[in-house]
Coordinates of C-alpha atoms and ligand atoms in Angstrom, one line a residue:
Q9 CA -0.1 -0.1 0.3
K10 CA 2.8 2.5 1.0
G11 CA 4.5 1.1 -2.6
G12 CA 7.8 0.9 -1.0
Y13 CA 7.8 3.9 1.0
K14 CA 8.3 3.8 4.6
H15 CA 5.6 5.8 5.2
F16 CA 2.6 7.3 3.7
M17 CA 3.3 10.8 3.7
L18 CA 6.7 10.0 2.0
K19 CA 5.1 8.7 -0.5
E20 CA 2.2 11.3 -0.8
I21 CA 5.7 14.3 -1.3
F22 CA 6.4 12.1 -4.0
E23 CA 3.2 11.4 -5.9
Q24 CA 3.4 15.2 -6.8
P25 CA 5.0 15.7 -10.0
K26 CA 1.5 12.7 -10.9
V27 CA -0.9 14.9 -8.5
I28 CA 0.3 18.4 -11.0
T29 CA -0.5 16.2 -14.2
D30 CA -4.0 14.9 -13.1
C31 CA -5.1 18.3 -12.3
L32 CA -4.1 19.9 -15.4
A33 CA -5.4 17.3 -17.4
G34 CA -8.4 18.5 -19.5
R35 CA -8.0 21.4 -17.7
V36 CA -5.5 23.0 -20.0
D37 CA -5.6 22.9 -24.1
W38 CA -1.6 22.9 -24.5
N39 CA -2.0 23.8 -28.3
R40 CA -4.4 26.6 -28.0
M41 CA -2.4 27.3 -24.3
E42 CA -6.1 27.9 -22.4
V43 CA -7.7 26.8 -19.4
T44 CA -11.0 25.7 -19.0
L45 CA -12.6 25.2 -15.8
P46 CA -16.1 24.2 -16.8
E47 CA -17.0 23.7 -13.0
L48 CA -17.2 28.0 -12.3
A49 CA -18.8 28.4 -16.2
A50 CA -22.1 28.8 -15.0
L51 CA -20.9 31.1 -12.1
P52 CA -19.6 34.9 -12.5
V53 CA -16.0 36.4 -11.8
P54 CA -17.1 37.7 -8.0
K55 CA -16.7 41.4 -7.6
R56 CA -15.0 40.1 -4.3
L57 CA -13.6 36.0 -3.3
H58 CA -13.7 35.2 0.6
I59 CA -11.4 32.4 0.8
V60 CA -12.7 30.0 3.8
A61 CA -10.6 27.3 5.0
C62 CA -8.6 25.6 7.7
G63 CA -4.7 24.4 8.4
T64 CA -3.2 23.9 5.4
S65 CA -5.7 24.2 3.1
Y66 CA -5.6 28.0 5.2
H67 CA -2.3 28.3 3.7
A68 CA -3.0 27.0 0.3
G69 CA -5.8 30.2 0.0
M70 CA -3.3 32.6 1.3
W71 CA -0.8 31.8 -1.7
G72 CA -3.7 31.8 -3.7
K73 CA -5.0 35.4 -2.7
H74 CA -1.6 36.5 -4.5
L75 CA -1.8 35.2 -7.9
L76 CA -6.0 36.0 -7.9
E77 CA -5.5 39.5 -7.0
S78 CA -2.5 40.3 -9.4
W79 CA -3.7 38.1 -12.4
A80 CA -7.3 38.4 -12.1
R81 CA -7.8 41.9 -10.0
V82 CA -10.5 39.8 -8.1
P83 CA -10.0 41.5 -4.2
V84 CA -9.5 38.5 -2.2
N85 CA -10.1 37.9 1.6
V86 CA -8.7 35.0 3.1
E87 CA -9.9 33.8 6.3
I88 CA -9.5 31.2 9.0
A89 CA -13.1 29.0 9.0
S90 CA -13.8 28.7 12.9
E91 CA -13.6 32.8 13.0
F92 CA -15.2 33.4 9.6
R93 CA -18.5 31.6 11.1
Y94 CA -18.4 33.8 14.5
R95 CA -17.8 37.1 12.7
D96 CA -20.5 39.8 12.0
I97 CA -19.4 39.2 8.3
I98 CA -20.3 41.7 5.3
L99 CA -20.9 39.8 2.4
D100 CA -22.3 41.5 -1.0
P101 CA -24.6 39.3 -3.2
A102 CA -21.5 39.8 -5.5
D103 CA -19.2 38.1 -3.8
M104 CA -18.2 34.5 -3.8
V105 CA -17.1 32.2 -1.2
L106 CA -14.9 29.8 -2.0
V107 CA -14.4 27.1 0.6
I108 CA -11.4 25.1 0.5
S109 CA -10.8 21.6 2.4
Q110 CA -8.9 18.4 1.3
S111 CA -11.7 16.1 3.1
G112 CA -14.6 17.9 2.2
E113 CA -15.9 16.7 6.3
T114 CA -14.3 19.8 7.9
A115 CA -16.7 21.0 10.4
D116 CA -16.0 25.3 10.8
T117 CA -14.9 25.0 6.7
L118 CA -18.4 23.5 6.4
A119 CA -20.6 25.9 8.9
A120 CA -19.1 29.1 7.1
L121 CA -20.4 27.6 3.2
R122 CA -23.8 27.8 4.8
I123 CA -23.7 30.6 6.5
A124 CA -22.4 32.2 3.1
R125 CA -25.6 30.3 0.9
E126 CA -27.6 31.8 3.9
H127 CA -26.8 35.4 2.8
G128 CA -27.8 34.4 -0.1
V129 CA -23.8 34.4 -1.6
K130 CA -22.4 31.8 -3.8
V131 CA -20.4 29.3 -2.8
A132 CA -17.8 27.5 -4.6
G133 CA -15.4 24.5 -2.7
L134 CA -12.6 23.2 -3.9
C135 CA -12.5 19.7 -2.8
N136 CA -10.5 16.2 -2.8
V137 CA -13.2 13.9 -1.4
V138 CA -16.0 13.0 -4.1
G139 CA -19.4 13.1 -2.6
S140 CA -18.4 14.9 0.7
S141 CA -20.8 17.3 2.9
I142 CA -18.7 20.4 1.0
A143 CA -19.2 19.1 -2.7
R144 CA -22.6 18.1 -2.1
E145 CA -23.3 21.4 -0.2
A146 CA -21.7 24.3 -2.8
D147 CA -23.1 25.4 -5.7
A148 CA -20.1 24.6 -7.5
V149 CA -17.1 22.4 -7.2
I150 CA -14.3 21.3 -8.2
Y151 CA -12.2 18.8 -7.6
T152 CA -8.4 18.5 -6.7
Q153 CA -7.9 15.0 -7.9
A154 CA -5.0 14.8 -5.9
G155 CA -5.8 11.0 -5.0
P156 CA -7.0 9.5 -1.3
E157 CA -4.5 11.1 1.1
I158 CA -3.5 9.1 4.1
S159 CA -1.0 10.5 6.3
V160 CA -2.5 12.6 9.0
A161 CA -0.6 15.5 7.8
S162 CA -1.7 17.0 4.1
T163 CA 0.9 17.4 1.6
K164 CA 0.1 16.5 -1.7
A165 CA -3.1 18.2 -1.2
M166 CA -1.7 21.5 -1.0
C167 CA -0.2 20.9 -3.9
S168 CA -3.7 19.5 -6.0
Q169 CA -4.7 23.0 -4.2
M170 CA -2.4 25.0 -5.0
V171 CA -2.8 23.8 -9.2
L172 CA -6.5 24.9 -8.7
L173 CA -6.0 28.3 -7.2
T174 CA -3.6 28.8 -10.0
L175 CA -6.2 27.8 -13.0
M176 CA -8.8 30.1 -11.7
A177 CA -6.6 33.0 -11.3
L178 CA -5.5 32.0 -14.9
H179 CA -9.5 31.5 -15.8
W180 CA -11.1 35.0 -14.2
G181 CA -8.1 36.8 -15.5
R182 CA -8.9 36.1 -18.5
N183 CA -12.5 37.2 -18.0
T184 CA -11.9 39.7 -16.4
G185 CA -9.3 41.1 -19.1
A186 CA -6.9 41.4 -16.5
L187 CA -3.8 38.7 -17.5
S188 CA -1.8 40.0 -20.0
E189 CA -0.4 37.3 -22.6
T190 CA 3.1 36.7 -21.3
V191 CA 2.1 36.1 -17.5
R192 CA -0.1 33.4 -18.9
A193 CA 2.1 31.7 -21.5
N194 CA 5.0 32.0 -18.4
V195 CA 2.6 30.7 -15.9
L196 CA 0.9 27.6 -18.6
Q197 CA 4.7 26.6 -19.6
T198 CA 6.4 26.7 -16.1
L199 CA 3.3 23.8 -15.9
K200 CA 4.0 21.6 -18.1
K201 CA 7.5 21.2 -17.1
L202 CA 6.4 21.4 -13.5
P203 CA 5.5 17.3 -13.1
G204 CA 9.3 16.3 -15.2
Q205 CA 11.0 19.2 -12.9
L206 CA 9.7 18.0 -9.9
E207 CA 10.2 14.0 -10.8
T208 CA 14.2 15.0 -11.1
V209 CA 14.9 17.2 -8.1
L210 CA 12.5 15.4 -5.3
P211 CA 15.3 12.3 -4.7
A212 CA 18.0 15.0 -3.9
M213 CA 16.0 17.2 -2.4
R214 CA 15.0 14.1 0.3
D215 CA 19.2 14.0 0.7
E216 CA 19.7 16.9 1.6
A217 CA 16.7 17.3 3.8
Q218 CA 17.9 14.3 5.7
V219 CA 21.0 15.9 5.9
L220 CA 19.7 18.8 7.9
A221 CA 17.2 16.9 9.6
R222 CA 20.0 15.7 11.5
T223 CA 21.5 19.0 12.2
Y224 CA 18.8 20.4 13.0
S225 CA 16.7 17.9 15.2
K226 CA 17.8 18.7 18.6
A227 CA 16.2 22.2 18.3
K228 CA 13.3 23.0 20.4
S229 CA 12.1 25.9 18.3
F230 CA 12.2 27.4 14.6
F231 CA 11.4 30.3 12.7
Y232 CA 9.8 30.3 9.3
L233 CA 10.5 33.6 7.4
G234 CA 8.8 34.6 4.2
R235 CA 7.8 37.1 2.6
G236 CA 5.0 37.9 -0.5
H237 CA 4.3 34.0 -2.2
C238 CA 6.4 32.7 0.3
F239 CA 4.9 33.5 3.7
P240 CA 2.0 31.4 3.2
L241 CA 4.5 28.9 2.8
A242 CA 7.3 29.5 5.7
L243 CA 3.7 29.5 7.9
E244 CA 2.8 25.9 6.2
G245 CA 6.6 24.7 6.6
A246 CA 6.0 25.6 10.6
L247 CA 3.2 23.7 11.0
K248 CA 4.6 20.5 9.3
L249 CA 7.4 20.4 11.5
K250 CA 5.3 21.3 14.6
E251 CA 2.6 18.5 14.1
I252 CA 4.8 15.6 12.7
S253 CA 8.4 16.1 14.8
Y254 CA 6.5 18.3 17.9
I255 CA 9.2 20.8 17.3
H256 CA 8.0 24.2 18.2
A257 CA 7.9 26.1 15.2
E258 CA 6.6 29.5 14.4
G259 CA 6.2 31.0 10.6
Y260 CA 6.6 34.2 10.2
A261 CA 6.5 37.4 7.0
S262 CA 10.1 38.2 7.5
G263 CA 9.3 41.8 7.7
E264 CA 7.8 41.1 11.0
M265 CA 10.7 39.7 12.7
K266 CA 11.9 42.9 14.2
H267 CA 8.5 44.2 15.7
G268 CA 9.3 41.5 18.7
P269 CA 10.1 37.9 18.0
I270 CA 13.7 38.9 17.0
A271 CA 13.6 39.1 20.7
L272 CA 14.5 34.7 20.9
I273 CA 16.9 34.4 18.2
D274 CA 19.7 32.8 19.9
P275 CA 22.1 30.1 18.4
D276 CA 19.7 27.5 19.6
F277 CA 16.6 28.9 17.6
P278 CA 17.3 28.3 14.2
T279 CA 15.6 29.9 11.2
F280 CA 14.5 28.4 8.0
A281 CA 13.9 31.3 5.9
L282 CA 12.6 31.1 1.9
A283 CA 14.8 33.4 -0.2
L284 CA 14.1 32.9 -3.7
N285 CA 15.6 34.7 -6.3
D286 CA 13.0 37.2 -6.8
E287 CA 12.2 40.6 -6.8
L288 CA 11.6 40.2 -2.8
F289 CA 14.7 38.6 -2.2
P290 CA 17.0 41.8 -1.0
K291 CA 14.6 42.6 1.7
V292 CA 14.6 38.6 3.1
K293 CA 18.8 39.1 2.4
S294 CA 18.6 42.1 5.3
N295 CA 15.9 40.1 7.6
I296 CA 18.6 37.4 7.6
E297 CA 21.2 39.8 8.3
E298 CA 19.5 40.8 11.2
V299 CA 19.3 37.4 12.6
Q300 CA 22.4 36.7 12.0
A301 CA 23.6 39.9 13.5
R302 CA 21.8 38.1 16.7
R303 CA 23.7 35.1 16.2
G304 CA 20.9 32.8 15.1
K305 CA 21.7 29.8 12.8
I306 CA 19.5 30.1 8.8
I307 CA 18.9 27.5 6.8
A308 CA 17.9 29.5 3.6
L309 CA 16.0 27.7 0.4
T310 CA 17.2 29.6 -2.4
N311 CA 18.5 29.2 -6.1
P312 CA 22.0 29.0 -8.1
G313 CA 23.6 31.8 -8.2
V314 CA 22.0 33.8 -5.3
E315 CA 24.9 35.4 -3.6
L316 CA 24.0 34.7 0.3
K317 CA 26.1 33.7 3.3
V318 CA 23.8 31.4 5.9
D319 CA 25.3 28.4 7.5
H320 CA 22.9 26.0 5.1
P321 CA 22.3 27.7 2.0
W322 CA 19.6 25.1 0.2
S323 CA 19.4 25.6 -3.5
I324 CA 16.5 24.5 -5.4
P325 CA 15.8 25.0 -9.6
D326 CA 14.1 28.0 -10.6
A327 CA 10.7 28.4 -11.5
W328 CA 9.1 31.4 -12.9
G329 CA 7.3 33.3 -10.2
P330 CA 5.0 32.1 -7.8
M331 CA 5.1 28.9 -9.9
A332 CA 8.1 28.3 -7.3
A333 CA 6.1 27.2 -4.9
F334 CA 5.8 23.9 -5.9
L335 CA 8.9 23.5 -5.7
V336 CA 9.3 25.2 -2.0
L337 CA 6.3 22.9 -0.6
P338 CA 8.1 19.5 -1.3
A339 CA 11.5 20.9 0.2
L340 CA 9.3 22.5 3.2
Q341 CA 7.5 18.5 3.5
L342 CA 11.1 17.1 3.4
F343 CA 12.6 18.4 6.0
S344 CA 9.7 18.4 8.6
Y345 CA 9.2 14.3 7.5
E346 CA 13.3 13.7 7.8
T347 CA 13.1 15.4 11.6
A348 CA 10.3 13.9 12.4
D349 CA 11.4 10.4 10.9
Y350 CA 15.1 10.9 12.6
L351 CA 13.5 11.5 16.2
G352 CA 11.3 8.4 15.8
K353 CA 8.5 9.9 15.8
D354 CA 4.7 8.2 14.4
V355 CA 4.9 10.2 10.9
D356 CA 1.7 9.1 9.5
Q357 CA -0.4 9.5 12.8
P358 CA 1.2 12.4 14.9
R359 CA -0.4 12.3 18.7
N360 CA -3.7 13.9 19.0
L361 CA -4.7 14.4 15.6
A362 CA -7.1 13.3 13.3
K363 CA -7.4 13.0 9.4
S364 CA -10.9 15.3 9.5
V365 CA -11.5 16.8 12.3
T366 CA -15.5 16.8 11.8
V367 CA -15.9 18.6 15.6
E368 CA -16.2 22.0 15.9
Ligands
F6R16 C1 -2.3 19.7 8.2 C2 -3.8 19.2 8.1 C3 -4.9 20.1 8.5 C4 -5.8 20.2 7.4 C5 -7.0 20.7 8.3 C6 -8.3 21.4 7.7 O1 -1.4 18.8 7.8 O2 -3.7 18.4 7.3 O3 -4.4 21.3 9.2 O4 -5.0 21.1 6.6 O5 -7.3 20.2 9.5 O6 -9.0 19.9 6.7 P1 -9.1 20.1 5.5 O7 -8.4 20.2 4.2 O8 -9.6 18.4 4.8 O9 -11.0 20.6 5.8

C-alpha cells in the first residue's frame, strides 16, 4: 500500500509530480494554451472572493490570494473558517465564497459554507473527496484530483489546491481581461514542465532534507520566514514541522521579525528562511542578516547563483514567479518528514491529530 515507501507521508510527497499532471489533465488545452474550468462556467467572476478554510488548506488559500489578486484583479479576503463563522461578516450578493477542504468534511469549513449560502452568496468548493459534504452543498465544486491522502499531515492535497488556485486565477484573469499574455504563457509553460522537473529533483531534495534534519533535530524551536507568496509557505513549513516532529515552530512574515519575535533569536533558535531569487530577495536578505546579527543559525531555501552567506544554503531549481512554490513546498515537507522520522515519531499518525476534523 505504501508502494515501497516507509510512510504514507513520504509516498504522498513523492506523488506530487503526478498530482500536478492529474490536476492539469483536461483543464489546459496545451495547443491553444488555454485554461478551461467548466465547473466555474455558470458563475460570474466575483466582485470579491472570500476564501475560507482551516490549517494547510487555509495556507493554500493565502498563497492563492497573491495570484488571484495579481492576475485576475479580484480582491480576495482569506479567512480561517472558525473565525469566519462567528464574525458579523459582510457579504455582498456579487461576492463569492471559496471553501477549500481536502476532506470536504471539516466542521468549521462546512459551517462557513452554510453561512455564506444563508447570505445568498454563491459558494464554490475546492475538495479532494468526491461526494463529501462540502462537495454536495457547494454551488460549484472543483475536485482537486490528488487521490486519497492517508497521512494525517496534508502534503499532496496542498499541492493540488495550489494548482487549482493557479488555474482559477488564469481563468478569471482571462475573463476580466486583467491577465497579460506574457504572464499566461509563462505560467502555463512553467506548469507544463513542472511534473518532470519535480520528479527529477525530489530524490536529491530528500537527501538534502535528511542531512539538515540530522543537524537541526535537537532544536527546541524554529522560525520560518518568508515574504510575499512565500509567507504562506513559511506558515505551512512551520505547521508541518510542529505537527509531526513536535518541535515548536513559528511562521512569520520576514518583515515582522523586527517587531518583536527577533528577541527570541539566539544560537539555539534556528531560522528556516525562504530566500528565492525574486524581486523580494534583497528584503529577505536584509531580514536574514538581522537574524545573523543575533547569532541565529540559518537554513535558507534559495536558487542557484544567489549570493547569500548562511550556515546552510539549500539550493533548489528556479521556476517562474510564484510557481516556485511547487518546488518550495516539497522541500519544506521533506525537511519535516526527515526530522520527524529521525526523531522516531509516528509520522503518519501524529499524536492528538485526526485526518478529518468533524467537530468544532
Ligand atoms: C495539516 C492538516 C490540517 C488540515 C485541516 C483542514 O497537515 O492536514 O491542518 O489541512 O484540518 O482539513 P481539510 O482540508 O480536510 O478541510
